XYZ file of C-alpha atoms in Angstrom:
746
model
C 25.963 -36.231 81.253
C 25.005 -32.355 80.364
C 22.726 -32.848 77.822
C 20.891 -30.060 76.840
C 24.125 -27.414 77.124
C 25.989 -29.517 74.748
C 23.249 -29.701 72.120
C 22.442 -25.373 72.750
C 26.527 -25.039 72.721
C 26.615 -26.589 69.284
C 23.448 -25.018 67.855
C 25.192 -21.562 69.168
C 28.478 -22.500 67.231
C 26.298 -23.590 63.796
C 24.376 -20.242 64.481
C 27.688 -18.133 64.539
C 28.726 -20.052 61.340
C 25.553 -19.444 59.484
C 25.572 -15.626 60.337
C 29.039 -15.214 58.803
C 28.098 -17.064 55.626
C 24.818 -14.993 55.539
C 26.821 -11.436 55.985
C 29.540 -12.249 53.347
C 26.881 -13.827 50.827
C 25.009 -10.452 51.628
C 27.874 -8.685 50.635
C 28.747 -10.678 47.805
C 25.436 -11.849 45.987
C 23.276 -8.618 46.369
C 20.870 -8.442 43.521
C 20.784 -5.647 40.892
C 18.856 -2.875 41.996
C 15.791 -2.635 40.575
C 14.272 0.695 39.084
C 10.716 0.352 39.734
C 9.583 3.032 37.354
C 7.527 2.513 34.145
C 7.468 3.783 30.868
C 4.606 5.492 28.990
C 3.264 7.021 26.014
C 3.306 10.490 27.265
C 7.126 10.081 28.238
C 9.353 13.335 26.738
C 12.902 11.487 26.380
C 15.595 14.190 26.602
C 17.089 15.809 24.695
C 14.517 16.404 21.720
C 11.331 17.917 20.674
C 9.152 15.125 19.897
C 5.991 15.318 22.113
C 5.992 11.677 22.578
C 9.133 9.371 21.248
C 7.442 5.992 22.282
C 3.818 6.024 20.614
C 4.067 8.715 17.961
C 3.560 6.484 14.859
C 1.392 3.753 13.526
C 2.336 0.526 15.361
C 3.956 -1.845 12.192
C 1.719 -4.837 13.431
C -1.405 -4.925 15.289
C -0.689 -8.764 16.902
C 1.899 -10.223 17.846
C 2.595 -14.339 18.473
C 5.359 -15.323 20.716
C 5.987 -19.378 20.272
C 8.537 -19.742 23.114
C 10.155 -23.670 22.605
C 11.943 -24.250 25.763
C 15.551 -25.389 24.898
C 15.432 -24.640 21.548
C 19.160 -24.741 20.916
C 20.707 -22.980 17.551
C 21.789 -26.369 16.536
C 18.602 -27.941 16.373
C 17.164 -25.543 13.835
C 20.341 -25.708 11.028
C 19.145 -27.564 8.284
C 21.711 -29.549 5.901
C 20.480 -31.184 2.813
C 23.376 -33.103 2.359
C 23.250 -34.700 5.635
C 22.361 -38.399 5.091
C 22.580 -39.604 8.421
C 21.301 -36.834 10.894
C 21.463 -37.329 14.414
C 18.054 -37.232 16.387
C 18.526 -33.428 16.745
C 19.193 -32.518 13.195
C 17.062 -31.854 10.511
C 14.026 -31.573 12.433
C 13.140 -28.394 11.855
C 12.907 -27.857 7.882
C 10.170 -25.255 8.012
C 12.606 -22.615 9.136
C 15.237 -22.817 6.721
C 12.956 -23.300 3.920
C 10.748 -19.948 4.756
C 14.232 -18.084 5.230
C 15.520 -19.213 2.024
C 11.993 -18.873 -0.023
C 11.044 -15.809 1.817
C 14.312 -13.658 3.035
C 11.679 -10.491 2.985
C 9.717 -12.191 5.087
C 11.697 -14.086 7.862
C 15.173 -14.184 9.411
C 16.977 -16.863 11.628
C 19.278 -15.457 14.176
C 21.255 -17.224 17.089
C 19.573 -15.663 20.419
C 22.427 -15.388 22.917
C 21.251 -15.816 27.062
C 22.821 -13.864 29.643
C 23.718 -16.670 32.691
C 22.315 -18.122 34.613
C 20.596 -20.023 31.750
C 17.298 -21.079 34.076
C 13.838 -20.544 32.484
C 13.030 -18.006 35.089
C 15.925 -15.633 34.330
C 15.635 -15.910 30.831
C 11.651 -15.086 30.807
C 12.479 -12.110 32.897
C 15.788 -11.043 30.442
C 13.599 -11.080 27.502
C 10.374 -9.368 29.043
C 12.180 -6.609 30.880
C 15.307 -6.599 28.517
C 17.431 -6.224 32.013
C 20.540 -8.457 32.957
C 20.206 -11.073 35.764
C 22.204 -11.274 38.720
C 23.695 -14.386 40.071
C 21.584 -15.011 43.003
C 18.273 -14.856 40.826
C 19.317 -18.979 39.913
C 17.766 -19.226 43.620
C 14.565 -18.155 42.713
C 14.208 -20.145 39.370
C 11.742 -22.829 41.231
C 9.904 -20.210 43.885
C 9.467 -17.688 40.908
C 7.944 -14.485 42.264
C 6.261 -11.796 40.690
C 8.592 -9.453 38.195
C 8.475 -5.960 39.963
C 10.215 -3.975 36.877
C 8.682 -2.357 34.001
C 8.281 -5.355 31.288
C 6.282 -5.945 27.908
C 3.590 -7.663 29.280
C 2.813 -4.473 31.355
C 3.191 -2.411 28.848
C 1.241 -4.232 26.663
C -1.759 -4.171 29.166
C -1.309 -0.334 29.317
C -1.856 0.550 25.667
C -4.956 -2.066 26.060
C -3.623 -5.001 24.142
C -5.098 -8.215 25.335
C -2.457 -10.812 26.149
C -3.441 -14.562 25.892
C -1.241 -17.163 27.517
C -0.416 -20.813 27.662
C 1.865 -23.244 28.499
C 4.710 -23.213 31.418
C 2.966 -21.972 34.688
C 6.534 -19.946 35.320
C 4.616 -17.150 33.776
C 1.798 -17.235 35.834
C 3.800 -16.709 39.040
C 5.990 -13.784 36.838
C 3.211 -11.987 35.785
C 0.181 -12.518 38.022
C -3.256 -11.078 37.062
C -1.446 -9.257 33.799
C -3.096 -11.847 31.203
C -6.423 -11.789 29.580
C -6.554 -15.159 29.498
C -4.452 -17.616 30.956
C -4.166 -21.140 30.507
C -0.809 -22.796 32.504
C 0.498 -26.346 32.939
C 2.869 -27.484 35.828
C 5.993 -27.355 34.266
C 8.518 -29.212 36.927
C 8.201 -32.851 35.805
C 10.599 -33.382 33.778
C 9.882 -36.918 33.017
C 7.000 -35.574 31.558
C 6.957 -34.740 27.605
C 3.842 -34.215 26.468
C 0.897 -32.824 29.082
C 1.991 -29.316 28.624
C 2.672 -29.408 24.652
C -0.500 -31.345 24.168
C -2.368 -29.011 26.593
C -1.270 -26.134 24.571
C -2.159 -27.729 20.963
C -5.833 -27.940 22.663
C -6.142 -24.323 22.911
C -3.544 -22.561 20.529
C -5.409 -23.083 16.922
C -8.582 -22.533 18.406
C -7.466 -19.097 19.879
C -5.415 -18.339 16.843
C -8.954 -17.879 14.924
C -10.812 -15.960 17.424
C -10.785 -12.309 17.993
C -9.834 -11.957 21.684
C -6.464 -11.779 21.585
C -3.934 -9.009 20.577
C -0.486 -10.949 21.990
C -0.478 -14.741 22.188
C 2.520 -16.329 24.347
C 2.778 -20.052 24.522
C 5.548 -21.617 26.025
C 6.471 -25.554 24.934
C 8.317 -27.608 27.628
C 8.621 -30.964 25.432
C 12.381 -30.092 24.313
C 13.719 -28.823 27.229
C 12.194 -31.946 29.446
C 13.115 -34.328 26.625
C 16.794 -33.199 27.238
C 16.637 -33.433 30.525
C 15.459 -37.062 30.421
C 17.469 -38.217 27.647
C 19.496 -36.094 26.066
C 19.638 -34.077 22.595
C 20.731 -37.473 21.475
C 17.870 -39.542 21.717
C 14.911 -40.815 19.684
C 12.595 -38.867 21.633
C 14.067 -35.621 20.812
C 13.693 -36.541 17.167
C 10.061 -36.575 17.615
C 9.528 -33.466 19.887
C 11.328 -31.651 17.275
C 9.416 -33.134 14.390
C 6.065 -32.224 16.362
C 7.248 -28.534 16.828
C 8.052 -28.182 13.041
C 4.146 -29.076 12.187
C 3.270 -26.351 15.087
C 5.284 -23.678 13.502
C 4.063 -24.320 9.986
C 0.673 -24.599 11.320
C 1.052 -21.282 12.991
C 2.341 -19.979 10.162
C -0.431 -20.841 7.677
C -3.098 -19.051 10.075
C -1.583 -15.669 10.637
C -2.832 -12.649 9.177
C -0.835 -9.988 7.331
C -0.741 -7.324 10.421
C 0.435 -10.397 12.796
C 3.952 -10.803 13.510
C 5.268 -14.102 14.700
C 8.255 -14.926 17.104
C 9.353 -18.296 17.690
C 12.534 -18.510 20.082
C 13.950 -20.669 22.254
C 15.022 -19.385 26.165
C 18.272 -21.221 26.056
C 20.217 -24.076 25.004
C 21.497 -27.337 26.806
C 24.756 -29.571 27.181
C 25.172 -32.576 25.313
C 23.598 -34.748 28.799
C 20.480 -31.975 28.164
C 21.208 -29.535 30.762
C 21.459 -26.286 31.136
C 21.905 -23.131 33.982
C 25.913 -22.298 33.237
C 27.354 -20.051 30.896
C 28.891 -22.324 28.079
C 28.316 -21.268 24.968
C 25.932 -24.647 24.257
C 23.560 -23.559 27.091
C 23.475 -19.748 25.938
C 22.965 -20.228 22.414
C 19.380 -20.674 21.669
C 17.428 -19.522 18.273
C 15.251 -16.692 17.341
C 12.867 -17.141 14.203
C 11.350 -13.801 13.148
C 8.275 -14.145 10.182
C 5.307 -12.144 9.214
C 3.156 -12.605 5.653
C 3.939 -9.049 4.880
C 7.167 -7.901 4.235
C 9.356 -7.646 7.679
C 12.811 -6.745 6.394
C 12.935 -4.173 3.921
C 16.645 -5.243 2.760
C 17.958 -8.875 1.760
C 20.360 -10.551 4.464
C 24.026 -9.018 3.854
C 27.114 -8.684 5.994
C 26.133 -6.409 8.147
C 23.383 -8.758 9.696
C 24.179 -9.493 13.650
C 25.961 -12.594 13.969
C 24.295 -13.000 17.434
C 20.950 -11.375 18.554
C 21.256 -11.039 22.449
C 17.905 -11.693 24.169
C 18.159 -7.960 25.817
C 17.693 -7.062 22.283
C 14.383 -8.667 21.447
C 12.384 -6.294 24.386
C 13.249 -3.213 22.603
C 12.506 -4.157 19.232
C 9.064 -5.668 19.946
C 8.389 -2.830 21.612
C 8.881 -0.435 18.846
C 7.238 -3.118 16.100
C 4.111 -3.115 18.378
C 3.492 0.310 19.326
C 4.379 0.188 22.887
C 6.806 2.304 25.222
C 10.394 0.336 26.087
C 10.403 -0.612 29.415
C 12.047 1.743 31.608
C 14.977 -0.460 32.748
C 15.692 -2.184 29.215
C 19.283 -1.837 28.178
C 18.748 -3.965 24.726
C 19.509 -2.585 21.582
C 16.723 -2.570 18.440
C 17.285 -5.301 16.151
C 18.579 -2.906 12.880
C 17.494 -5.054 9.945
C 13.275 -5.290 10.714
C 13.740 -0.947 10.177
C 14.302 0.662 6.860
C 17.299 2.732 6.809
C 16.974 6.471 6.905
C 15.093 8.455 4.561
C 13.346 5.401 3.066
C 10.341 4.929 5.451
C 7.709 6.820 3.106
C 4.859 4.980 2.289
C 5.449 2.315 4.654
C 3.395 1.500 7.816
C 4.969 2.518 11.326
C 7.565 4.408 9.329
C 10.113 4.585 11.881
C 14.048 4.465 10.119
C 16.747 2.600 11.645
C 18.137 5.710 12.929
C 15.005 6.923 14.713
C 14.568 3.576 16.291
C 18.464 3.909 17.668
C 18.212 7.438 18.991
C 14.914 6.654 20.750
C 16.171 3.578 22.025
C 19.547 5.516 23.119
C 17.361 8.234 25.166
C 15.341 5.396 26.713
C 18.841 3.461 28.074
C 20.223 6.984 28.765
C 17.224 7.939 30.949
C 17.419 4.543 32.733
C 21.387 5.125 33.061
C 20.871 8.666 34.760
C 18.037 7.009 37.157
C 20.082 4.456 38.283
C 23.387 5.902 38.914
C 21.817 8.152 40.814
C 20.251 5.430 43.243
C 22.855 2.864 43.115
C 25.862 4.598 43.168
C 27.581 1.493 42.064
C 28.799 2.151 38.274
C 32.594 2.938 38.276
C 32.569 7.066 37.536
C 34.943 7.064 34.675
C 32.589 4.876 32.970
C 29.961 6.866 33.705
C 31.592 10.200 32.844
C 32.538 8.674 29.642
C 28.891 7.190 28.588
C 27.590 10.707 29.345
C 30.067 12.445 27.375
C 29.074 10.043 24.562
C 25.561 10.400 24.575
C 25.809 14.239 24.880
C 27.868 13.896 21.249
C 25.611 11.938 19.553
C 22.673 13.970 20.811
C 24.347 17.244 19.691
C 24.961 15.468 16.330
C 21.642 14.190 16.032
C 19.434 17.060 16.460
C 21.759 19.201 14.321
C 21.135 16.702 11.650
C 17.366 16.833 12.730
C 17.007 21.015 12.352
C 18.837 21.216 9.442
C 17.451 18.949 7.325
C 20.833 17.355 6.433
C 20.969 13.786 5.589
C 22.764 11.843 8.448
C 26.490 10.583 8.147
C 26.563 7.129 7.931
C 28.832 6.841 11.122
C 26.082 8.369 13.253
C 23.996 4.661 13.629
C 27.351 3.301 14.283
C 28.055 5.295 17.015
C 24.475 5.250 18.681
C 24.954 1.406 18.235
C 28.504 1.417 20.030
C 27.041 3.821 22.608
C 24.060 1.342 23.175
C 26.692 -1.708 23.452
C 28.879 0.048 25.955
C 25.776 0.682 28.214
C 25.143 -2.870 28.411
C 28.641 -3.738 28.948
C 28.997 -1.537 31.561
C 25.943 -2.967 33.379
C 26.876 -6.016 33.004
C 30.492 -5.512 34.586
C 28.748 -3.979 37.606
C 25.373 -6.270 37.931
C 26.976 -7.285 41.284
C 27.264 -4.607 44.121
C 29.844 -5.886 46.360
C 29.900 -4.857 49.848
C 33.294 -5.254 51.329
C 32.129 -4.502 54.880
C 29.648 -7.348 55.071
C 32.257 -9.590 52.973
C 34.714 -8.589 55.462
C 32.317 -9.505 58.506
C 31.061 -12.661 57.236
C 34.670 -14.570 57.739
C 35.076 -12.843 61.070
C 32.172 -14.040 63.064
C 32.732 -17.850 63.198
C 36.576 -17.330 64.999
C 34.863 -15.826 68.107
C 33.470 -18.854 69.864
C 37.073 -20.675 69.747
C 37.952 -19.090 72.991
C 34.615 -19.869 74.660
C 34.914 -23.800 73.700
C 38.462 -24.400 74.838
C 38.613 -26.375 78.019
C 39.990 -24.120 80.636
C 42.580 -25.815 82.983
C 40.105 -25.552 85.993
C 37.589 -27.227 84.112
C 40.039 -29.943 83.651
C 40.910 -30.122 86.988
C 37.182 -30.496 87.631
C 36.931 -33.189 85.216
C 40.255 -35.233 86.588
C 39.181 -35.391 90.039
C 35.998 -37.432 89.652
C 37.995 -39.728 87.470
C 40.791 -40.044 90.244
C 37.777 -40.898 92.851
C 36.340 -43.403 90.272
C 39.509 -45.151 89.724
C 40.283 -45.802 93.135
C 36.651 -46.720 93.845
C 37.230 -49.756 91.280
C 40.564 -50.616 92.812
C 39.029 -51.155 96.446
C 36.556 -52.885 94.493
C 38.826 -55.379 92.989
C 40.179 -56.001 96.432
C 36.852 -56.682 97.807
C 36.901 -54.265 100.402
C 33.970 -52.176 99.067
C 32.922 -55.312 97.215
C 28.652 -55.217 97.432
C 27.512 -58.541 95.777
C 24.059 -58.862 94.579
C 23.701 -61.692 97.376
C 24.732 -59.862 100.250
C 22.023 -57.345 99.880
C 19.679 -59.233 98.798
C 18.747 -58.535 95.319
C 18.976 -60.637 92.285
C 22.113 -60.323 89.886
C 21.502 -58.482 86.639
C 23.484 -59.447 83.505
C 23.284 -56.909 80.849
C 24.076 -57.307 77.006
C 24.819 -55.212 74.430
C 25.602 -52.331 76.917
C 29.007 -51.866 75.416
C 27.962 -50.784 72.090
C 24.925 -48.978 73.485
C 25.617 -45.519 71.540
C 27.254 -47.082 68.502
C 24.575 -49.732 67.263
C 21.739 -47.481 67.012
C 23.703 -45.045 64.884
C 25.276 -47.604 62.825
C 21.803 -48.998 62.492
C 20.410 -45.271 61.637
C 23.232 -44.850 58.989
C 22.640 -48.043 57.195
C 18.921 -47.194 56.874
C 19.487 -43.274 55.874
C 21.898 -44.528 53.348
C 19.622 -46.967 51.527
C 17.174 -44.539 51.318
C 19.524 -41.810 49.880
C 20.874 -44.286 47.575
C 16.839 -44.477 46.207
C 17.233 -41.065 45.197
C 20.199 -41.544 42.783
C 20.450 -42.776 39.290
C 20.793 -46.088 38.328
C 24.793 -47.443 38.905
C 25.412 -45.535 41.830
C 25.011 -48.735 44.351
C 28.852 -49.233 44.057
C 29.723 -45.753 44.915
C 27.630 -45.962 48.209
C 29.625 -49.192 48.877
C 32.743 -47.895 48.782
C 31.665 -45.043 50.848
C 30.226 -47.097 53.628
C 33.658 -49.255 53.540
C 35.843 -46.167 53.485
C 33.669 -45.009 56.585
C 34.643 -48.416 58.298
C 38.247 -48.121 57.331
C 38.524 -45.084 58.418
C 37.126 -45.836 61.844
C 39.351 -49.050 62.041
C 42.404 -47.090 61.656
C 41.388 -44.561 64.118
C 40.259 -47.189 66.687
C 43.746 -48.996 66.041
C 46.031 -45.835 66.499
C 44.271 -44.711 69.535
C 45.207 -45.335 73.329
C 42.401 -44.973 75.397
C 44.049 -43.587 79.223
C 41.083 -42.205 80.640
C 41.175 -39.471 78.095
C 38.293 -39.873 75.348
C 38.947 -36.700 72.858
C 39.316 -37.173 68.993
C 42.331 -36.167 67.723
C 42.100 -33.824 64.487
C 43.452 -36.181 61.990
C 40.698 -38.785 62.034
C 38.652 -35.905 62.008
C 39.812 -34.010 59.044
C 40.206 -37.588 57.396
C 36.221 -37.916 57.739
C 35.452 -34.468 56.213
C 37.414 -35.228 53.179
C 36.218 -38.479 52.778
C 32.653 -36.429 52.486
C 33.860 -34.159 49.823
C 35.237 -36.829 48.047
C 32.073 -38.744 47.966
C 30.067 -35.901 46.646
C 32.259 -36.156 43.778
C 32.073 -40.274 43.375
C 28.325 -40.212 43.478
C 27.997 -37.959 40.286
C 27.964 -34.496 41.935
C 30.082 -31.374 40.634
C 29.679 -27.858 42.356
C 27.926 -26.699 39.216
C 24.061 -25.900 38.754
C 23.981 -27.672 35.387
C 25.107 -31.054 37.631
C 22.488 -31.054 39.922
C 20.382 -34.196 39.296
C 16.785 -33.336 39.333
C 15.356 -36.687 38.478
C 15.470 -37.188 42.407
C 12.412 -34.616 42.855
C 10.424 -37.290 41.326
C 11.308 -40.339 43.219
C 8.207 -42.086 44.266
C 6.499 -38.959 42.745
C 6.050 -40.002 39.250
C 2.666 -37.760 38.735
C 5.041 -34.816 40.073
C 4.195 -32.223 42.786
C 1.843 -29.474 43.798
C 4.718 -27.462 45.695
C 8.383 -26.934 45.873
C 9.240 -27.596 49.366
C 9.313 -31.362 48.846
C 11.221 -31.623 45.717
C 13.421 -29.381 46.640
C 13.961 -31.260 49.463
C 14.400 -34.468 47.793
C 17.244 -32.944 45.491
C 18.969 -31.481 48.267
C 19.203 -34.952 49.935
C 20.524 -36.394 46.512
C 23.087 -33.549 46.273
C 24.186 -33.589 49.631
C 24.027 -37.505 50.356
C 27.771 -38.047 51.740
C 27.416 -34.969 53.689
C 24.697 -35.949 55.577
C 25.603 -39.904 56.065
C 29.127 -38.377 56.960
C 28.270 -35.462 59.350
C 25.339 -38.170 60.943
C 27.959 -40.475 61.751
C 30.798 -38.544 62.989
C 29.932 -39.480 66.577
C 31.075 -42.623 65.901
C 34.653 -41.115 65.900
C 34.219 -41.032 69.390
C 32.834 -44.732 70.491
C 34.526 -46.797 67.848
C 37.571 -47.083 69.731
C 35.616 -47.778 72.691
C 33.839 -50.796 70.650
C 37.265 -52.174 69.646
C 38.434 -52.261 73.589
C 39.199 -55.868 74.248
C 41.081 -57.516 77.047
C 44.902 -58.167 76.708
C 45.293 -55.680 73.227
C 48.553 -54.296 71.942
C 49.778 -51.709 73.615
C 48.933 -48.509 71.779
C 45.745 -50.210 70.718
C 42.225 -49.215 72.007
C 42.311 -51.425 74.937
C 41.773 -51.404 78.664
C 44.689 -51.238 80.687
C 45.743 -54.597 82.036
C 43.675 -56.325 84.980
C 40.420 -53.695 84.217
C 37.214 -55.257 82.879
C 36.823 -53.524 79.487
C 33.257 -52.055 79.825
C 33.411 -50.584 76.351
C 31.109 -47.570 75.919
C 29.572 -47.715 79.486
C 33.075 -45.959 80.589
C 31.193 -43.100 78.866
C 28.529 -43.283 81.374
C 31.039 -43.659 84.520
C 32.786 -40.097 83.061
C 29.688 -37.886 82.276
C 31.975 -34.723 82.152
C 34.450 -36.144 79.941
C 31.709 -37.750 77.762
C 30.026 -34.474 77.671
C 33.195 -32.623 76.497
C 34.522 -34.954 74.312
C 31.412 -35.202 72.509
C 31.330 -31.424 72.118
C 34.985 -31.034 71.216
C 34.449 -33.330 68.597
C 31.210 -32.122 67.021
C 33.253 -28.401 66.953
C 36.360 -29.706 65.585
C 34.460 -31.098 62.578
C 32.803 -27.842 61.945
C 35.555 -25.984 62.201
C 37.098 -28.276 59.225
C 33.757 -28.081 57.426
C 34.234 -24.006 58.215
C 37.641 -24.343 56.804
C 36.349 -25.445 53.523
C 33.835 -22.549 53.276
C 36.309 -19.822 54.345
C 38.895 -21.053 51.580
C 35.942 -20.480 48.958
C 34.911 -17.116 50.682
C 38.549 -16.276 50.413
C 38.678 -17.144 46.202
C 35.078 -15.811 45.741
C 36.484 -12.397 47.554
C 40.105 -11.961 45.911
C 38.774 -13.132 42.511
C 35.457 -11.489 42.757
C 36.213 -9.275 39.662
C 37.645 -12.357 37.733
C 36.300 -13.293 34.517
C 35.423 -16.711 36.032
C 33.325 -15.719 38.921
C 30.186 -16.738 37.948
C 31.194 -19.441 36.463
C 33.542 -21.266 38.754
C 33.956 -19.491 42.053
C 30.375 -18.405 43.303
C 28.592 -21.395 42.379
C 31.691 -23.301 44.327
C 30.891 -20.750 47.268
C 27.077 -21.590 47.166
C 27.318 -25.565 46.922
C 30.207 -25.021 50.075
C 27.879 -22.768 51.842
C 24.644 -25.454 51.443
C 26.790 -28.264 52.338
C 28.245 -26.726 55.478
C 24.539 -25.800 56.240
C 23.111 -29.387 55.251
C 26.081 -30.886 57.329
C 25.489 -28.576 60.250
C 21.717 -30.216 60.771
C 22.995 -33.576 60.075
C 25.488 -33.405 62.510
C 23.073 -32.137 65.081
C 20.983 -34.871 64.449
C 23.397 -37.459 64.960
C 24.167 -35.987 68.297
C 20.610 -35.581 69.401
C 20.546 -39.240 68.381
C 23.568 -40.106 70.903
C 21.609 -37.893 73.724
C 18.698 -39.583 73.310
C 19.925 -42.987 73.630
C 21.928 -41.734 76.477
C 18.635 -40.868 78.629
C 17.073 -43.532 77.680
C 20.178 -45.571 79.021
C 19.988 -43.374 82.428
C 16.386 -44.259 82.574
C 17.008 -47.714 82.285
C 19.648 -47.986 85.145
C 17.695 -45.942 87.356
C 14.500 -48.245 87.046
C 17.307 -50.973 87.773
C 18.687 -49.573 90.702
C 16.437 -46.956 91.994
C 18.145 -46.525 95.318
C 21.543 -45.772 93.557
C 23.035 -43.110 91.731
C 25.260 -43.350 88.634
């Protein structure tokens, strides 16, 4: 059997499919173009006559404390005094409601809406840069690279503010060497509810009473980890929220009048404690603003925003703390924290609502002009409309300022509408599709088909040795070419188990692999794995009983398709879905309860958990070739996998007598299996390409494409492992025969 050519051909086919997937994904999931420019205090935003827009007034606050409670869902913050039997996550943060009710001029509580994907790294990026995420950013969540875009942390450093951080080590990866002092704690062990939070509390209060900080960032993880481990409806969640209530109260007691407190969640969570998608339960976090000095010029009114987008935090904090708004921010200032126009006299940091909106609009317009000149992906009609709107608003605002007239009531509303329109336009075009790459991707795999088909000449080369072997065997039966062991003086050798020499190690390997994969799954999955193994056996039995062995070992399409569909079926039967929130992250800590120092090992464990069925069926795919031979017996029924009348049943040893046919059958089976898997990926590719502007593209079609593509890559690698095992057994059997009969050639 020609072993290396078979393996190289399979590697080539897998590489072709992988190249096609890479090309399509490269055109479909391009990262939004980042504008690597930064704002400075000396920037003069056009149009305008102000010498410096960003830093022209005294900051409203000298210090700020940012408490990020990971996964602080808005539902966790509501307080209902009439609820006599609250659930574990209800009524556990009374300090927020008490403060808002008793001190409305000092505090507000809003829903804080995140842009999907709702994973921590993307959310940190969103509320520090003010930019919108892209779908492929989700893949960076556990390998966070430094943020290159302009951001609040960079701006604080530019104006000399000392930023002290403690908590989730994701911040340290995103902002390396940006902190005056940093106390990161490992964040990936979702079973650990207390290490990060307790580590923060050891340093938080002592830091607050010191004088070596201007911005204090503390990122708590206990609530998020409790959700992942137990879900929100668990007594442990009540304990964590009660702890956070005490933390918030203690921090408020230590604040000075020139300090702003922001308590916020980065995302919410589902009823099972997961997050990552775009359901309202996952996107709606909470934000609480408080200062010992009056923060809100007016009492709550109907004009208060129902929801605060997370991007809006960036320009709001920038103007309150006297730093430039980051260059790429598309957020909108939170108006209630600024006094109405004409009521800023005597106020510290006297920016009115209209002035704040005007600075914000000029900054967003500058980013829009820069980005549209670099990327060319914003629709021309939308770009023209936005430019016309800004030009009209500029003329109206400048005329109002130069003539000293009071602004019209509609001007502030028009500026808000302009900022909202820019954000919506950017959100609609955050993924720049490349039709050329998208078309090139699906066209690559079909190019291999002609070369893998067996030509008539090759078939003839296979057929002639078979005829020769059959004639030789017939003469042996007549005794004419009989060469008994006693005649030539060599002892007779009896060998047992050679009839299953290929399938036996493969079945053993699949069994051991299945037990290992079962350990990575939650309790209760043993029945699913038992059904998986039983279905594998049933498919093999049906295939063997319907196969006729007449010198041809090729596996037909039907069992190959059924084998592939069974792998997809058990992907769902083992508790998985093609969505990011359904990934079973707990698999990363099987055998490692203390957590990991890197990301490669936990990522590998999660991959094995997610694609367990793909791995088992791909490794066991060669059994479709061997099983009809394993079931071969003398005197079987016609039409079944039995030898012909009068012929000794040698089962899998027949493959060694026909090495060319063995090679072609194994290669054909593998390529057919890859073709079926590729067809599934192709269907997802077509759906994603055709529906790339669909409302649900990032919620349904893009995750499905990512899971299908990942499943194909894992299945390809597993298939290569299974084929390599078969070839290794073939090498060992060949060496055994050579040692047994050194003078003969088989």
